[in-house]
mmCIF file of C-alpha atoms in Angstrom:
data_model
loop_
_atom_site.group_PDB
_atom_site.id
_atom_site.type_symbol
_atom_site.label_atom_id
_atom_site.label_comp_id
_atom_site.label_asym_id
_atom_site.label_seq_id
_atom_site.Cartn_x
_atom_site.Cartn_y
_atom_site.Cartn_z
ATOM 1 C CA MET L 125 89.128 6.443 -27.314
ATOM 2 C CA VAL L 126 88.627 2.709 -27.099
ATOM 3 C CA GLU L 127 91.769 2.322 -24.864
ATOM 4 C CA LEU L 128 90.522 4.796 -22.594
ATOM 5 C CA ARG L 129 87.094 3.043 -22.175
ATOM 6 C CA TRP L 130 88.935 -0.447 -21.491
ATOM 7 C CA LYS L 131 91.338 1.425 -18.909
ATOM 8 C CA THR L 132 88.035 2.775 -17.278
ATOM 9 C CA VAL L 133 86.193 -0.634 -17.253
ATOM 10 C CA LEU L 134 89.615 -2.101 -15.707
ATOM 11 C CA VAL L 135 89.395 0.382 -12.983
ATOM 12 C CA LEU L 136 85.968 -0.017 -12.316
ATOM 13 C CA HIS L 137 86.191 -3.914 -12.177
ATOM 14 C CA ILE L 138 89.046 -3.655 -9.794
ATOM 15 C CA PHE L 139 87.270 -0.948 -7.462
ATOM 16 C CA PHE L 140 83.902 -2.846 -7.131
ATOM 17 C CA ILE L 141 85.113 -6.508 -7.267
ATOM 18 C CA SER L 142 87.000 -8.122 -4.562
ATOM 19 C CA ASN L 143 90.150 -9.994 -5.308
ATOM 20 C CA THR L 144 89.325 -13.768 -5.202
ATOM 21 C CA VAL L 145 92.673 -15.117 -5.649
ATOM 22 C CA ALA L 146 93.997 -17.134 -2.665
ATOM 23 C CA SER L 147 96.295 -15.867 -0.085
ATOM 24 C CA ILE L 148 100.130 -16.803 -0.134
ATOM 25 C CA GLY L 149 99.877 -19.311 2.710
ATOM 26 C CA ASP L 150 97.051 -21.367 1.403
ATOM 27 C CA ARG L 151 98.644 -21.401 -2.118
ATOM 28 C CA SER L 152 101.963 -22.547 -0.774
ATOM 29 C CA GLN L 153 102.914 -26.063 -1.940
ATOM 30 C CA PHE L 154 104.171 -26.769 1.737
ATOM 31 C CA TYR L 155 100.459 -25.938 3.047
ATOM 32 C CA ASN L 156 98.719 -28.231 0.441
ATOM 33 C CA LEU L 157 101.091 -31.036 0.906
ATOM 34 C CA CYS L 158 100.413 -30.740 4.654
ATOM 35 C CA LEU L 159 96.519 -30.761 4.071
ATOM 36 C CA ALA L 160 96.682 -33.836 1.895
ATOM 37 C CA LYS L 161 98.797 -35.780 4.404
ATOM 38 C CA CYS L 162 96.489 -34.524 7.374
ATOM 39 C CA ARG L 163 93.386 -35.727 5.600
ATOM 40 C CA ASP L 164 94.784 -39.205 4.826
ATOM 41 C CA ASN L 165 96.125 -39.635 8.308
ATOM 42 C CA ASN L 166 93.172 -38.130 10.434
ATOM 43 C CA CYS L 167 89.968 -37.885 8.311
ATOM 44 C CA ASN L 168 87.426 -40.605 7.204
ATOM 45 C CA THR L 169 85.687 -38.079 5.067
ATOM 46 C CA ASP L 170 85.948 -34.124 5.046
ATOM 47 C CA LYS L 171 83.646 -34.101 7.905
ATOM 48 C CA ASN L 172 84.627 -37.078 10.041
ATOM 49 C CA PHE L 173 87.383 -37.654 11.938
ATOM 50 C CA LYS L 174 89.051 -41.003 12.467
ATOM 51 C CA VAL L 175 89.452 -40.482 16.048
ATOM 52 C CA GLU L 176 86.945 -38.471 17.985
ATOM 53 C CA PRO L 177 88.145 -34.880 18.412
ATOM 54 C CA PRO L 178 88.288 -32.787 21.754
ATOM 55 C CA LEU L 179 84.860 -31.690 22.928
ATOM 56 C CA SER L 180 85.406 -27.856 21.977
ATOM 57 C CA LEU L 181 85.561 -28.716 18.274
ATOM 58 C CA ARG L 182 82.676 -30.943 18.579
ATOM 59 C CA LEU L 183 80.490 -28.418 20.240
ATOM 60 C CA LEU L 184 81.538 -25.646 17.574
ATOM 61 C CA PHE L 185 80.986 -28.249 14.755
ATOM 62 C CA TRP L 186 84.573 -28.283 13.343
ATOM 63 C CA SER L 187 84.895 -30.519 10.569
ATOM 64 C CA CYS L 188 88.115 -32.939 9.913
ATOM 65 C CA LYS L 189 88.940 -30.952 6.720
ATOM 66 C CA GLU L 190 88.643 -27.548 8.898
ATOM 67 C CA ASP L 191 90.834 -28.825 11.654
ATOM 68 C CA CYS L 192 93.490 -30.003 9.091
ATOM 69 C CA SER L 193 93.480 -26.416 7.639
ATOM 70 C CA TYR L 194 94.080 -25.064 11.011
ATOM 71 C CA SER L 195 96.748 -27.484 12.080
ATOM 72 C CA CYS L 196 98.563 -27.026 8.466
ATOM 73 C CA THR L 197 98.270 -23.309 8.837
ATOM 74 C CA TRP L 198 100.372 -23.088 11.774
ATOM 75 C CA GLU L 199 103.027 -25.756 10.278
ATOM 76 C CA THR L 200 103.263 -23.439 7.255
ATOM 77 C CA VAL L 201 103.631 -20.160 9.406
ATOM 78 C CA ASP L 202 106.433 -21.928 11.365
ATOM 79 C CA TYR L 203 107.992 -23.027 7.927
ATOM 80 C CA PHE L 204 107.830 -19.493 6.575
ATOM 81 C CA ILE L 205 109.156 -17.748 9.931
ATOM 82 C CA SER L 206 111.968 -20.490 9.938
ATOM 83 C CA HIS L 207 113.108 -19.557 6.303
ATOM 84 C CA GLY L 208 113.103 -15.753 7.301
ATOM 85 C CA LEU L 209 109.848 -15.022 5.390
ATOM 86 C CA LYS L 210 107.043 -12.713 6.488
ATOM 87 C CA VAL L 211 103.836 -14.456 8.208
ATOM 88 C CA PRO L 212 101.405 -15.258 5.439
ATOM 89 C CA GLN L 213 97.693 -14.959 5.337
ATOM 90 C CA PHE L 214 95.402 -17.839 4.433
ATOM 91 C CA HIS L 215 92.281 -17.639 2.485
ATOM 92 C CA GLY L 216 92.444 -13.644 3.139
ATOM 93 C CA LYS L 217 92.788 -13.752 6.911
ATOM 94 C CA TRP L 218 95.722 -13.721 9.322
ATOM 95 C CA PRO L 219 96.309 -16.875 11.467
ATOM 96 C CA PHE L 220 95.057 -16.912 14.896
ATOM 97 C CA ILE L 221 95.471 -19.236 17.879
ATOM 98 C CA ARG L 222 92.209 -21.287 18.600
ATOM 99 C CA ILE L 223 91.106 -21.083 21.975
ATOM 100 C CA PHE L 224 88.182 -23.576 23.218
ATOM 101 C CA GLY L 225 87.434 -24.098 19.556
ATOM 102 C CA CYS L 226 87.032 -20.430 18.645
ATOM 103 C CA GLN L 227 88.768 -19.109 15.776
ATOM 104 C CA GLU L 228 89.277 -15.411 16.590
ATOM 105 C CA PRO L 229 89.269 -15.433 20.421
ATOM 106 C CA ALA L 230 89.693 -11.760 20.828
ATOM 107 C CA SER L 231 87.019 -10.559 18.528
ATOM 108 C CA VAL L 232 84.599 -13.045 20.224
ATOM 109 C CA ILE L 233 85.431 -11.730 23.579
ATOM 110 C CA PHE L 234 85.043 -8.194 22.602
ATOM 111 C CA SER L 235 81.899 -8.802 20.710
ATOM 112 C CA ILE L 236 80.449 -10.191 23.848
ATOM 113 C CA LEU L 237 81.457 -7.149 25.489
ATOM 114 C CA ASN L 238 79.511 -4.968 22.980
ATOM 115 C CA PHE L 239 76.572 -7.317 23.457
ATOM 116 C CA TYR L 240 76.646 -7.162 27.213
ATOM 117 C CA ILE L 241 76.956 -3.291 27.148
ATOM 118 C CA HIS L 242 74.174 -2.930 24.878
ATOM 119 C CA ILE L 243 71.943 -4.954 27.035
ATOM 120 C CA THR L 244 72.879 -3.248 30.276
ATOM 121 C CA MET L 245 72.717 0.226 28.594
ATOM 122 C CA TYR L 246 69.158 -0.557 27.164
ATOM 123 C CA TRP L 247 67.863 -1.533 30.558
ATOM 124 C CA LYS L 248 69.219 1.619 31.908
ATOM 125 C CA PHE L 249 67.615 3.442 29.034
ATOM 126 C CA LYS L 250 63.979 1.759 29.914
ATOM 127 C CA ARG L 251 64.266 2.674 33.641
ATOM 128 C CA LYS L 252 65.085 6.292 32.768
ATOM 129 C CA VAL L 253 62.732 6.697 29.809
ATOM 130 C CA ASP L 254 59.177 6.103 29.888
ATOM 131 C CA SER L 255 57.300 4.614 27.029
ATOM 132 C CA THR L 256 55.507 7.722 26.482
ATOM 133 C CA TYR L 257 58.514 9.975 25.811
ATOM 134 C CA PRO L 258 59.264 10.806 22.222
ATOM 135 C CA MET L 259 61.715 8.679 20.159
ATOM 136 C CA PHE L 260 61.295 5.894 22.830
ATOM 137 C CA TYR L 261 60.138 3.208 20.441
ATOM 138 C CA ILE L 262 62.835 4.399 17.672
ATOM 139 C CA TRP L 263 65.702 4.065 20.108
ATOM 140 C CA SER L 264 64.456 0.756 21.585
ATOM 141 C CA TYR L 265 64.164 -0.798 18.120
ATOM 142 C CA PHE L 266 67.876 0.606 17.456
ATOM 143 C CA SER L 267 69.099 -0.997 20.525
ATOM 144 C CA LEU L 268 67.407 -4.398 19.693
ATOM 145 C CA ILE L 269 69.129 -4.371 16.322
ATOM 146 C CA CYS L 270 72.436 -3.704 18.172
ATOM 147 C CA ILE L 271 72.069 -6.499 20.497
ATOM 148 C CA HIS L 272 70.999 -8.944 17.775
ATOM 149 C CA GLY L 273 74.016 -7.551 15.774
ATOM 150 C CA TRP L 274 76.507 -8.279 18.305
ATOM 151 C CA PHE L 275 75.232 -11.647 19.025
ATOM 152 C CA TRP L 276 76.042 -12.771 15.468
ATOM 153 C CA SER L 277 79.377 -11.190 15.611
ATOM 154 C CA SER L 278 80.359 -13.272 18.449
ATOM 155 C CA ILE L 279 78.971 -16.547 16.801
ATOM 156 C CA PHE L 280 80.778 -15.429 13.491
ATOM 157 C CA HIS L 281 83.986 -14.884 15.122
ATOM 158 C CA ALA L 282 84.023 -18.045 16.799
ATOM 159 C CA ARG L 283 83.051 -20.203 13.895
ATOM 160 C CA ASP L 284 83.647 -18.594 10.411
ATOM 161 C CA THR L 285 80.924 -20.509 8.214
ATOM 162 C CA SER L 286 78.929 -19.381 5.019
ATOM 163 C CA PHE L 287 75.948 -18.845 7.204
ATOM 164 C CA THR L 288 77.388 -17.115 10.120
ATOM 165 C CA GLU L 289 79.448 -14.755 7.830
ATOM 166 C CA VAL L 290 76.229 -13.688 5.995
ATOM 167 C CA MET L 291 74.456 -13.210 9.433
ATOM 168 C CA ASP L 292 77.521 -11.035 10.578
ATOM 169 C CA TYR L 293 77.537 -9.009 7.588
ATOM 170 C CA SER L 294 73.814 -8.321 7.215
ATOM 171 C CA CYS L 295 73.463 -7.441 11.036
ATOM 172 C CA ALA L 296 76.405 -4.914 10.809
ATOM 173 C CA PHE L 297 74.811 -3.405 7.707
ATOM 174 C CA ILE L 298 71.350 -3.089 9.556
ATOM 175 C CA MET L 299 73.201 -1.457 12.614
ATOM 176 C CA VAL L 300 74.939 1.201 10.629
ATOM 177 C CA LEU L 301 71.656 1.811 8.477
ATOM 178 C CA THR L 302 69.418 1.885 11.378
ATOM 179 C CA LEU L 303 71.538 4.650 13.342
ATOM 180 C CA LEU L 304 71.178 6.734 10.163
ATOM 181 C CA TYR L 305 67.459 6.121 10.195
ATOM 182 C CA SER L 306 67.055 6.932 13.972
ATOM 183 C CA MET L 307 69.195 10.263 13.467
ATOM 184 C CA LEU L 308 67.181 11.335 10.704
ATOM 185 C CA LEU L 309 64.133 10.848 12.462
ATOM 186 C CA ARG L 310 65.509 12.785 15.508
ATOM 187 C CA ILE L 311 66.634 15.431 13.249
ATOM 188 C CA THR L 312 63.199 15.998 11.452
ATOM 189 C CA TYR L 313 61.242 14.944 14.610
ATOM 190 C CA GLN L 314 57.516 15.862 14.248
ATOM 191 C CA ASN L 315 57.690 16.109 10.465
ATOM 192 C CA ASN L 316 55.162 13.482 9.603
ATOM 193 C CA LYS L 317 55.699 13.800 5.876
ATOM 194 C CA LEU L 318 59.417 13.317 6.043
ATOM 195 C CA PHE L 319 58.846 10.556 8.636
ATOM 196 C CA ALA L 320 56.960 8.501 6.053
ATOM 197 C CA VAL L 321 59.616 9.282 3.237
ATOM 198 C CA ILE L 322 62.593 8.434 5.596
ATOM 199 C CA THR L 323 60.801 5.061 6.667
ATOM 200 C CA CYS L 324 59.764 4.060 3.222
ATOM 201 C CA GLY L 325 63.489 5.011 2.156
ATOM 202 C CA TYR L 326 64.884 2.854 5.083
ATOM 203 C CA LEU L 327 62.943 -0.169 4.339
ATOM 204 C CA GLY L 328 63.541 -0.011 0.600
ATOM 205 C CA ILE L 329 67.256 0.026 1.198
ATOM 206 C CA LEU L 330 67.131 -2.553 3.731
ATOM 207 C CA TYR L 331 65.146 -4.979 1.668
ATOM 208 C CA THR L 332 67.308 -4.443 -1.564
ATOM 209 C CA HIS L 333 70.693 -4.779 0.106
ATOM 210 C CA LEU L 334 69.809 -7.655 2.424
ATOM 211 C CA SER L 335 68.117 -9.676 -0.578
ATOM 212 C CA HIS L 336 71.442 -9.086 -2.591
ATOM 213 C CA LEU L 337 73.531 -10.061 0.304
ATOM 214 C CA TRP L 338 71.700 -13.257 0.922
ATOM 215 C CA SER L 339 71.762 -14.116 -2.556
ATOM 216 C CA GLY L 340 75.659 -14.197 -2.395
ATOM 217 C CA TYR L 341 75.623 -10.991 -4.946
ATOM 218 C CA ILE L 342 77.402 -8.544 -2.764
ATOM 219 C CA ASN L 343 80.784 -9.459 -1.443
ATOM 220 C CA TYR L 344 82.701 -8.562 2.002
ATOM 221 C CA ASP L 345 84.553 -5.613 -0.105
ATOM 222 C CA TYR L 346 81.305 -4.055 -1.592
ATOM 223 C CA ASN L 347 79.421 -4.439 1.832
ATOM 224 C CA MET L 348 82.292 -2.405 3.744
ATOM 225 C CA LYS L 349 82.300 0.293 1.188
ATOM 226 C CA PHE L 350 78.504 0.536 1.419
ATOM 227 C CA ASN L 351 78.758 0.791 5.330
ATOM 228 C CA VAL L 352 81.535 3.273 5.052
ATOM 229 C CA VAL L 353 78.985 5.257 2.887
ATOM 230 C CA ILE L 354 76.205 5.195 5.192
ATOM 231 C CA GLY L 355 78.432 5.856 8.150
ATOM 232 C CA PHE L 356 79.950 8.998 6.592
ATOM 233 C CA LEU L 357 76.458 10.267 5.847
ATOM 234 C CA THR L 358 75.478 9.682 9.287
ATOM 235 C CA PHE L 359 78.401 11.591 10.457
ATOM 236 C CA ILE L 360 78.018 14.511 8.197
ATOM 237 C CA LEU L 361 74.540 14.878 9.249
ATOM 238 C CA THR L 362 74.657 14.554 12.731
ATOM 239 C CA MET L 363 77.631 16.807 13.262
ATOM 240 C CA ALA L 364 75.627 19.489 11.069
ATOM 241 C CA TRP L 365 72.787 19.228 13.483
ATOM 242 C CA TRP L 366 75.164 19.268 16.479
ATOM 243 C CA HIS L 367 76.685 22.482 15.142
ATOM 244 C CA ARG L 368 73.430 23.944 14.734
ATOM 245 C CA ASN L 369 71.980 23.129 18.316
ATOM 246 C CA ARG L 370 75.340 22.979 20.252
ATOM 247 C CA LYS L 371 74.320 26.318 22.332
ATOM 248 C CA LYS L 372 70.700 25.053 22.684
ATOM 249 C CA LEU L 373 71.138 21.532 23.934
ATOM 250 C CA HIS L 374 73.617 21.097 26.848
ATOM 251 C CA TYR L 375 73.863 17.421 26.194
ATOM 252 C CA ILE L 376 74.266 17.312 22.322
ATOM 253 C CA TYR L 377 78.155 17.185 23.050
ATOM 254 C CA LEU L 378 77.669 13.366 23.658
ATOM 255 C CA ILE L 379 76.532 12.789 20.214
ATOM 256 C CA GLY L 380 79.392 14.746 18.970
ATOM 257 C CA TRP L 381 82.165 12.944 20.672
ATOM 258 C CA PHE L 382 80.470 9.839 19.659
ATOM 259 C CA ASN L 383 80.761 10.571 15.911
ATOM 260 C CA ILE L 384 84.303 11.853 16.304
ATOM 261 C CA LEU L 385 85.598 8.952 18.104
ATOM 262 C CA THR L 386 83.884 6.609 16.083
ATOM 263 C CA VAL L 387 85.442 8.077 12.818
ATOM 264 C CA LEU L 388 88.817 7.893 14.629
ATOM 265 C CA VAL L 389 88.474 4.180 15.879
ATOM 266 C CA THR L 390 87.405 3.303 12.504
ATOM 267 C CA ILE L 391 90.862 3.635 11.210
ATOM 268 C CA LEU L 392 91.692 0.599 13.013
ATOM 269 C CA GLU L 393 89.493 -1.413 10.446
ATOM 270 C CA VAL L 394 91.721 -0.307 7.543
ATOM 271 C CA ALA L 395 94.988 -1.315 9.549
ATOM 272 C CA ASP L 396 96.562 -4.549 8.426
ATOM 273 C CA PHE L 397 99.084 -6.459 10.713
ATOM 274 C CA ALA L 398 99.600 -9.769 11.856
ATOM 275 C CA PRO L 399 97.934 -10.536 15.188
ATOM 276 C CA ILE L 400 99.740 -9.494 18.349
ATOM 277 C CA PHE L 401 100.314 -12.651 20.278
ATOM 278 C CA TRP L 402 98.449 -14.325 17.533
ATOM 279 C CA ILE L 403 95.214 -13.301 19.168
ATOM 280 C CA PHE L 404 94.757 -9.540 18.912
ATOM 281 C CA ASP L 405 94.318 -8.071 15.468
ATOM 282 C CA ALA L 406 93.325 -4.563 14.100
ATOM 283 C CA HIS L 407 89.653 -5.733 13.728
ATOM 284 C CA SER L 408 89.537 -7.181 17.453
ATOM 285 C CA LEU L 409 91.019 -3.823 18.747
ATOM 286 C CA TRP L 410 88.234 -2.116 16.895
ATOM 287 C CA HIS L 411 85.573 -4.170 18.418
ATOM 288 C CA ALA L 412 87.149 -3.276 21.806
ATOM 289 C CA SER L 413 87.008 0.387 21.075
ATOM 290 C CA THR L 414 83.393 0.301 20.291
ATOM 291 C CA VAL L 415 82.537 -0.740 23.809
ATOM 292 C CA PRO L 416 82.984 2.632 25.668
ATOM 293 C CA LEU L 417 81.416 4.433 22.512
ATOM 294 C CA ALA L 418 78.118 2.671 23.177
ATOM 295 C CA VAL L 419 77.915 4.187 26.725
ATOM 296 C CA LEU L 420 78.248 7.862 25.091
ATOM 297 C CA LEU L 421 75.421 6.899 22.640
ATOM 298 C CA TYR L 422 72.905 5.615 25.246
ATOM 299 C CA ARG L 423 73.493 8.664 27.512
ATOM 300 C CA PHE L 424 72.593 10.763 24.586
ATOM 301 C CA MET L 425 69.530 8.834 23.972
ATOM 302 C CA ILE L 426 68.517 9.108 27.521
ATOM 303 C CA ALA L 427 69.042 12.929 27.656
ATOM 304 C CA ASP L 428 67.680 13.524 24.604
ATOM 305 C CA CYS L 429 64.278 11.605 25.256
ATOM 306 C CA SER L 430 64.015 13.549 28.417
ATOM 307 C CA TYR L 431 64.444 16.804 26.859
ATOM 308 C CA LEU L 432 62.035 16.171 24.198
ATOM 309 C CA ASN L 433 59.386 14.942 26.874
ATOM 310 C CA THR L 434 59.953 18.126 28.856
ATOM 311 C CA TYR L 435 60.104 20.465 25.824
ATOM 312 C CA TYR L 436 56.688 18.988 24.127
ATOM 313 C CA SER L 437 54.867 18.743 27.723
ATOM 314 C CA LYS L 438 55.832 22.463 28.357
ATOM 315 C CA LEU L 439 54.702 23.348 24.580
ATOM 316 C CA THR L 440 51.264 21.384 25.412
ATOM 317 C CA LEU L 441 50.832 23.219 28.685
ATOM 318 C CA ASP L 442 51.393 26.596 27.097
ATOM 319 C CA ILE L 443 48.901 25.671 24.520
ATOM 320 C CA ASP L 444 46.268 24.833 27.064
ATOM 321 C CA HIS L 445 47.014 27.983 29.035
ATOM 322 C CA HIS L 446 46.326 30.151 25.778
ATOM 323 C CA ILE L 447 43.068 28.256 25.109
ATOM 324 C CA HIS L 448 41.696 28.419 28.384
#
C-alpha cells in the first residue's frame, strides 16, 4: 500500500511539474567553455559589451551575456553536427537564426500577421455590425483581447525575457478563456441568470489563474495543459450547439469549421523538430495556420450578430402587433 502511494505521488509529480533540467546543448562542456571564453573576450559585465554591438541588438536590449549565449549556441550546433550528433536544444528550445535581433523570426512575422488580421477583421466587423446589435460588445471585447494578445506574442518571440514570457502566456490564456466565455454567452443568450453566473465564473478563473501566473507559481507546461482543457471544453460545447442548430442557422457551419480546423492545426503544437532552415519550427507554423482561421471566426461573428438583430427585431414587431 505504501509503495503504491509513493508511485502515485511520483506519477503526479511528473505530470504536473515541468522538467527543470537543462537541455543537452547548454549542459555540454563545449558550450560552457565557449561561453566563458566569449564573456572574457567581449563583455565588461553580463550586460555591457566591450565594443558597441550592432544597432539591432541595442534596439532589442540584448545583453553581452545573451549575445555570447547566441554565438556559442551555433558553435555548439556546428560541433555536434560535425561529430555526427543530433542537433541539441538549449534551455528547452531549438536554435534559431537571429534576424534583425529577433530570436524567432518566423513566429514574429506570423504573430504580426495574426495581429494585422484581427485588426482588419475587427474594423470590418464594426462596419457591418451596429453597436445596437446583440452580442456586439461581447465580440468587440473578444477582438480587443486577441489584438492585445498577438501584440505580446510578437514581442515575446522577438525577445524572450521573463517579462515578455509572462505577458505572452497570460495573453494566450485570456484569449482561450474569453472565446469560451463569449460562446457560452451566445449559447445562453438572453438568460440573465446564466449571464451573471458565467461572467462571475469567467472573472474568478481569470483573476485566480493570472495572479498565480504572475507570481511565478504556474509554469509553461501547466499553463499549456490548462489552455488545452479550456480549448477542449469550448470545442465540445460549441460543436454540440452547432449540431443542435445546424438546420436552423445557415451560417453556423462557419463556427463548426473553425472548431474542427483549430483542433487539427493544434497538432502542430505537440510536434517537435529542429527548425526548417533554422527559421520555421512547429510553433511558428501553428501561428501561420491561425491567420485564415481568424477570418472564419469573424465571418461567423458578423453573420450571427446580424441574425440575432433580425430575429429579435422581428420578435419585438410581432409582440407590438399583438399588443395593438
